[in-house]
CSV table of C-alpha atoms in Angstrom, one decimal:
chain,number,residue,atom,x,y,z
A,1399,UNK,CA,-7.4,2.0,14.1
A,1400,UNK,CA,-4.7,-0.7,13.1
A,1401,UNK,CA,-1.1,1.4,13.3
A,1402,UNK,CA,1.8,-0.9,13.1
A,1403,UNK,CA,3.2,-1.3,10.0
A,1404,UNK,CA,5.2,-4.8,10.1
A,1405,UNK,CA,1.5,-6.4,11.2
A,1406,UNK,CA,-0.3,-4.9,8.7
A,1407,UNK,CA,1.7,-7.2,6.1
A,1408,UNK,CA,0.4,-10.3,8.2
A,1409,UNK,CA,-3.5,-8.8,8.2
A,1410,UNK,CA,-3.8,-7.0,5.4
A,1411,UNK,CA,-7.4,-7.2,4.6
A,1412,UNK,CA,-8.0,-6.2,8.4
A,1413,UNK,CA,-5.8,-3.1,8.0
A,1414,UNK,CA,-7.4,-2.1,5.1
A,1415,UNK,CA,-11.0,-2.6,6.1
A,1416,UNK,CA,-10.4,-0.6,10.0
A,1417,UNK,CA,-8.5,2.4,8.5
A,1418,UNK,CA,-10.1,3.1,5.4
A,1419,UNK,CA,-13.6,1.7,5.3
A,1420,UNK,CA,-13.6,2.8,9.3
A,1421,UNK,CA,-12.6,6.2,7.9
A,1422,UNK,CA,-15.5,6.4,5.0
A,1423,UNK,CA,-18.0,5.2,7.8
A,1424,UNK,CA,-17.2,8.1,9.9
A,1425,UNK,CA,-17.1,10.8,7.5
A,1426,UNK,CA,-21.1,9.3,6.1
A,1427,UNK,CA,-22.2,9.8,9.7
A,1428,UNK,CA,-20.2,13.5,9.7
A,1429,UNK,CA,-21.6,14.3,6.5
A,1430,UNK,CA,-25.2,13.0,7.4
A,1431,UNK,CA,-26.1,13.5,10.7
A,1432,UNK,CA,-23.5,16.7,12.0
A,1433,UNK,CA,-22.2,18.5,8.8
A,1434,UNK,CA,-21.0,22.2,11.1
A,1435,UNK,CA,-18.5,20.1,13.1
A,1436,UNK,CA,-15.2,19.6,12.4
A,1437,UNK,CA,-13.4,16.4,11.2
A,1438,UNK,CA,-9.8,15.3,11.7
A,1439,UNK,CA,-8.1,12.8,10.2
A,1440,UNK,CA,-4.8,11.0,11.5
A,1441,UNK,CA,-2.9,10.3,8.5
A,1442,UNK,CA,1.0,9.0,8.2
A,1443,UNK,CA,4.2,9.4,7.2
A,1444,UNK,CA,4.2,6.1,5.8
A,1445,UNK,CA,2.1,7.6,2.8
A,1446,UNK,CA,5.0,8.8,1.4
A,1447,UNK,CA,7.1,5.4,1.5
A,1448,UNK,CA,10.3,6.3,0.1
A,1449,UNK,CA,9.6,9.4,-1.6
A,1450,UNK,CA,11.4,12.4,-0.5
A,1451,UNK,CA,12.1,15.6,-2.2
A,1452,UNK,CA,15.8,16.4,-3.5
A,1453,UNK,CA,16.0,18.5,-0.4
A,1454,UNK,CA,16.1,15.6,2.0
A,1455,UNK,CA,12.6,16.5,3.3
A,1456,UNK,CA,9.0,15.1,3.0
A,1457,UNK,CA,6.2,17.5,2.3
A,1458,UNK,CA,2.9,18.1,1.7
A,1459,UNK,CA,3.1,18.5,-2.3
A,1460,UNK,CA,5.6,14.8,-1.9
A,1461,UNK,CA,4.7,12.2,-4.1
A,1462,UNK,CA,2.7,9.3,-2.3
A,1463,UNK,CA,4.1,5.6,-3.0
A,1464,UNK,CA,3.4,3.9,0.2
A,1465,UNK,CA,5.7,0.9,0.7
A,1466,UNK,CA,3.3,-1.5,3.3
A,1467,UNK,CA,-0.4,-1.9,3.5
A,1468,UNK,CA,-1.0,0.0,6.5
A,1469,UNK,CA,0.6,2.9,4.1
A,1470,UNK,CA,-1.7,2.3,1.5
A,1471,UNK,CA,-4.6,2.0,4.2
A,1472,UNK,CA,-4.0,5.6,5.6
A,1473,UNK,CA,-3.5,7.1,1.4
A,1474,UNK,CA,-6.6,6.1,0.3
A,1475,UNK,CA,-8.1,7.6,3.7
A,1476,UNK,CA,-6.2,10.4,3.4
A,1477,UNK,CA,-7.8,10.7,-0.5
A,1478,UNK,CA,-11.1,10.0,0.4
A,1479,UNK,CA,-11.0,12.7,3.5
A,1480,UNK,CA,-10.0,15.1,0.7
A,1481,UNK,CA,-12.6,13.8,-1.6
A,1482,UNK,CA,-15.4,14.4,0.9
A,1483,UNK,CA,-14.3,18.1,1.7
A,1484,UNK,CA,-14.1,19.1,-1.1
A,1485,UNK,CA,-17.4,16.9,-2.8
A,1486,UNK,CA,-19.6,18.1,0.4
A,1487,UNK,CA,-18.2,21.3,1.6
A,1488,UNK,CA,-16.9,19.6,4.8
A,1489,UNK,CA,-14.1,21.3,7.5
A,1490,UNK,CA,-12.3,18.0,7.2
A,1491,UNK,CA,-8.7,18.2,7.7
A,1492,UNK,CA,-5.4,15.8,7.1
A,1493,UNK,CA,-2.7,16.0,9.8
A,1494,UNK,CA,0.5,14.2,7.9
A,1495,UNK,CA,1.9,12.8,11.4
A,1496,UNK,CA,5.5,11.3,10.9
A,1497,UNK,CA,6.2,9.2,14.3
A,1498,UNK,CA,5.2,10.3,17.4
A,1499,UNK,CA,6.2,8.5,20.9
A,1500,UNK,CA,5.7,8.9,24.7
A,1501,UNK,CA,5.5,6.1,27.5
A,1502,UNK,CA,1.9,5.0,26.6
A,1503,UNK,CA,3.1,3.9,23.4
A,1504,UNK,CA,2.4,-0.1,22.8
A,1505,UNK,CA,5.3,-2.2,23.6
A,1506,UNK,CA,5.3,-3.9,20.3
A,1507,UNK,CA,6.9,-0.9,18.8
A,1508,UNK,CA,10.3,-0.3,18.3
A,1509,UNK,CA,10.6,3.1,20.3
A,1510,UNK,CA,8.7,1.5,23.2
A,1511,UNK,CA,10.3,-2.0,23.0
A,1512,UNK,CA,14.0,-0.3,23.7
A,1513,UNK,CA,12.6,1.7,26.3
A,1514,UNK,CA,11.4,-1.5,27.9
A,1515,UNK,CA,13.9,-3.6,27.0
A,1516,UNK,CA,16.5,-1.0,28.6
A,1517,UNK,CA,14.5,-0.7,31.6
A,1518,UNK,CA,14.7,-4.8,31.8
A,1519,UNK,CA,18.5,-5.1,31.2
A,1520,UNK,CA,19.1,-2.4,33.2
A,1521,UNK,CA,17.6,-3.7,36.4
A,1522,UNK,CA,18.8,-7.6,35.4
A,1523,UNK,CA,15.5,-8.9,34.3
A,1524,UNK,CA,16.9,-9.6,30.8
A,1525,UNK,CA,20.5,-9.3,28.8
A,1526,UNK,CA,19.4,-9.4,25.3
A,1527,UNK,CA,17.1,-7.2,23.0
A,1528,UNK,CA,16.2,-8.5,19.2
A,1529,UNK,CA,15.0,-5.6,16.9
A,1530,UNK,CA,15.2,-5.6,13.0
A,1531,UNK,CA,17.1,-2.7,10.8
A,1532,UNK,CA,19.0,-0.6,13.0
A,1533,UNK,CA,19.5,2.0,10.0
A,1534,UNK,CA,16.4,2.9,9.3
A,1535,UNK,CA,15.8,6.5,10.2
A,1536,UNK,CA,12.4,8.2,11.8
A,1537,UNK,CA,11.2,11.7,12.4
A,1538,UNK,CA,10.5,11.1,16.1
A,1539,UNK,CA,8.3,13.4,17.9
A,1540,UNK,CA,6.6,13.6,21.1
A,1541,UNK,CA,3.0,12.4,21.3
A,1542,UNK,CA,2.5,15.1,23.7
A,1543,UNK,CA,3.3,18.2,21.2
A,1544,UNK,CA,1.8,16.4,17.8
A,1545,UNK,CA,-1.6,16.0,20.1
A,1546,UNK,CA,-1.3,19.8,20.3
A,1547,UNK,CA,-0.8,20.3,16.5
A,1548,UNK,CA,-4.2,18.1,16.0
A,1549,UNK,CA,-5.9,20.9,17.9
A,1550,UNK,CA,-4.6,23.5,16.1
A,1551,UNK,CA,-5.6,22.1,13.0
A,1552,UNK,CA,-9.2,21.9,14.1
A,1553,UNK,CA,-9.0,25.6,15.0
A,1554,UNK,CA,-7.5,27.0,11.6
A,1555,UNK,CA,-10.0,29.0,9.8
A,1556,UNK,CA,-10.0,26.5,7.0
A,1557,UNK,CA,-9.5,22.7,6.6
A,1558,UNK,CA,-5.9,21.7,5.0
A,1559,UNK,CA,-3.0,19.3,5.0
A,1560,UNK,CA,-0.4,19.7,7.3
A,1561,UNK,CA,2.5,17.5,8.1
A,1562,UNK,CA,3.4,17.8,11.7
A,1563,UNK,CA,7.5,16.8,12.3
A,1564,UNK,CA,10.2,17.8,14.4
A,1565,UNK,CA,11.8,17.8,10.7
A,1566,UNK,CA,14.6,15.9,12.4
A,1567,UNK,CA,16.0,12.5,12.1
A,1568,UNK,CA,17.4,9.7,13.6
A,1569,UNK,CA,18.1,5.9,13.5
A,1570,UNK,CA,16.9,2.9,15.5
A,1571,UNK,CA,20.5,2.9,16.3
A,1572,UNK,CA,20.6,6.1,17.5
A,1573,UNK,CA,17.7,5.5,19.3
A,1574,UNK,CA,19.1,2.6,21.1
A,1575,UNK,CA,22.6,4.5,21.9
A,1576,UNK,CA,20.8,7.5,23.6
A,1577,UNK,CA,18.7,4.9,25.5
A,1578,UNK,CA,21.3,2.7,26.8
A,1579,UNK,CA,23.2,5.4,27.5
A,1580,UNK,CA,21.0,6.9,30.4
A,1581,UNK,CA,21.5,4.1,32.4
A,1582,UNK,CA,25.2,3.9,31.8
A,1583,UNK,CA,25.7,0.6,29.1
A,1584,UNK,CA,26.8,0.3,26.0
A,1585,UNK,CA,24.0,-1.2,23.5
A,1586,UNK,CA,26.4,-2.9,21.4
A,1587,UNK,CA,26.5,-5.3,23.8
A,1588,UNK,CA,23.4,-6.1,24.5
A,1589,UNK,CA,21.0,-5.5,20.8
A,1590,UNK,CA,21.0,-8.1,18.4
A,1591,UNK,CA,19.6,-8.0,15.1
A,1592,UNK,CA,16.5,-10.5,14.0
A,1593,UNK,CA,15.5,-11.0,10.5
A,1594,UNK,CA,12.1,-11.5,11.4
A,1595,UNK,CA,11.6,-8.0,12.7
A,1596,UNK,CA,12.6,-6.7,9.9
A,1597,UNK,CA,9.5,-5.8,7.0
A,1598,UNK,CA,9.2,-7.0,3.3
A,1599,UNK,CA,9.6,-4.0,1.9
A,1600,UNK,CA,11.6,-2.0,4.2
A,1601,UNK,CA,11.4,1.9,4.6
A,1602,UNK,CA,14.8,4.0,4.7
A,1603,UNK,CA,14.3,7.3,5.5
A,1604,UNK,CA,11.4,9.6,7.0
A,1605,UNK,CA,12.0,13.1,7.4
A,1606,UNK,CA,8.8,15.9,7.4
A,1607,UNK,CA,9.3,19.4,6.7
A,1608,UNK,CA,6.5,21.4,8.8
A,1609,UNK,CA,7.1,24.5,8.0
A,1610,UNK,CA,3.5,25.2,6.6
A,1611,UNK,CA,2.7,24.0,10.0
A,1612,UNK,CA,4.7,26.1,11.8
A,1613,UNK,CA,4.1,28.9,10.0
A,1614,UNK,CA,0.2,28.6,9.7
A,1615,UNK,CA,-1.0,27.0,13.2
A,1616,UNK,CA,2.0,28.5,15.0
A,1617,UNK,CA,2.9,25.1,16.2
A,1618,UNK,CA,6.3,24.0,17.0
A,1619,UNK,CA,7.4,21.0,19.4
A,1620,UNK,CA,8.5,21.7,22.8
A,1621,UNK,CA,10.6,18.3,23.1
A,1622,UNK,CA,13.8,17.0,21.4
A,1623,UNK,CA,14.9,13.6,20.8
A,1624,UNK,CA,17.0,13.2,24.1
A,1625,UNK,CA,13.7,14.2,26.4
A,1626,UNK,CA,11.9,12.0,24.0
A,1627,UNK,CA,13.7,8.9,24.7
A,1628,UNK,CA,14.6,9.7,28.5
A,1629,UNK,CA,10.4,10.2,29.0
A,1630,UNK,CA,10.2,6.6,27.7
A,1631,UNK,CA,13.0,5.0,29.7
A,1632,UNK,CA,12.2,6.7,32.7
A,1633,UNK,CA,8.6,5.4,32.8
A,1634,UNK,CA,9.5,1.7,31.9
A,1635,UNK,CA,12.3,2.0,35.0
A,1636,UNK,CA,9.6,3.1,37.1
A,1637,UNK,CA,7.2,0.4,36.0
A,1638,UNK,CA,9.1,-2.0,36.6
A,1639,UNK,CA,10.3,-1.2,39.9
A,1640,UNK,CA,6.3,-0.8,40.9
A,1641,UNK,CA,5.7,-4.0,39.4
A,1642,UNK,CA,8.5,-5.4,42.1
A,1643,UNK,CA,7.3,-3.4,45.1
């Protein structure tokens, strides 16, 4: 699948033609050749765009106004999942996953590039990092416990929506504070802010409520934001000191 967000304004036509038509080709092969199995389908928090209920919270009954074309890309697989359950009689299930990190995330994102980045400054390979919005605010999970949830899904007794969060939220610059703070600096004085990391139409706020998920699957996440971020930092320390062995 293509999954970052600020490239998918750059390749549109790509992003669109991997995550959706790559969707519909699947589910033709599910429906066609192995109807009994059981079909899951990443889908984002991006969906929602800037939505959000008058609670503060995103949901599965939130309106859908995605604000980038990998957003749009992963709504009209999301609709056409939903299309062919309910067209076919298919157990094919959306998992509404709002971010989700651990160290084998790409370095090209913003969770992994501060985790990197802190690693480098830290051990005085560099003494700058460039990111984009420091305000905006994501729902960050653990890979580890949303990977979990996908399971879980598969095993309910009927195919659904669920959003899987840690229905929790913080900034970039929060991010960056609790990072640089495990190895003892201050990240005011080392991030600076580039324009051309930030997105056309930039996204403010994500925040899922999982409560269906919770309640239903009997999921809940077994890391917090501060193991989150130390996992990440920890491993890009680590890799780099192998790398200098």
């Amino acid at each position: 699948a293509m999954s970052h967000v600020r490239v998918s304004f750059d390749i549109p036509h790509f992003t669109l033609q991997t995550n959706m038509i790559g969707t519909l080709n699947l589910l033709e092969a599910y429906r066609n050749i192995c109807p009994k199995a059981r079909f899951y389908q990443a889908s984002s928090s991006e969906m929602f765009g800037n939505e959000i209920d008058e609670d503060g919270f995103q949901r599965e009954t939130t309106h859908m106004k995605p604000t980038s074309p990998y957003g749009c890309s992963k709504l009209a697989a999301y609709c056409i999942v939903r299309n062919y359950r309910n067209s076919y009689n298919l157990f094919a299930s959306n998992g509404i996953l709002f971010n989700h990190e651990s160290p084998r995330r790409g370095s090209n994102f913003v969770s992994a590039k501060i985790a990197r980045g802190v690693a480098a400054i830290s051990l005085k390979l560099a003494n700058k990092l460039e990111l984009g919005n420091l305000d905006s605010c994501r729902d960050w999970g653990h890979s580890n416990d949303y990977v979990k949830a996908m399971h879980k899904v598969l095993q309910h007794h009927e195919p659904d929506e669920f959003v899987i969060s840690t229905m929790k939220t913080h900034s970039v610059r929060d991010f960056c504070e609790e990072a640089f703070s495990l190895v003892d600096l201050d990240y005011k004085d080392y991030v600076v802010q580039n324009p051309k990391f930030i997105r056309p139409e930039e996204l403010t706020l994500l925040k899922g409520d999982s409560t269906k998920a919770r309640k239903a699957l009997g999921w809940e996440p077994e890391h917090d934001f501060k193991s989150l971020v130390k996992d990440m930092v920890d491993y890009w320390i680590k890799a780099y000191d192998n790398a200098h062995d």
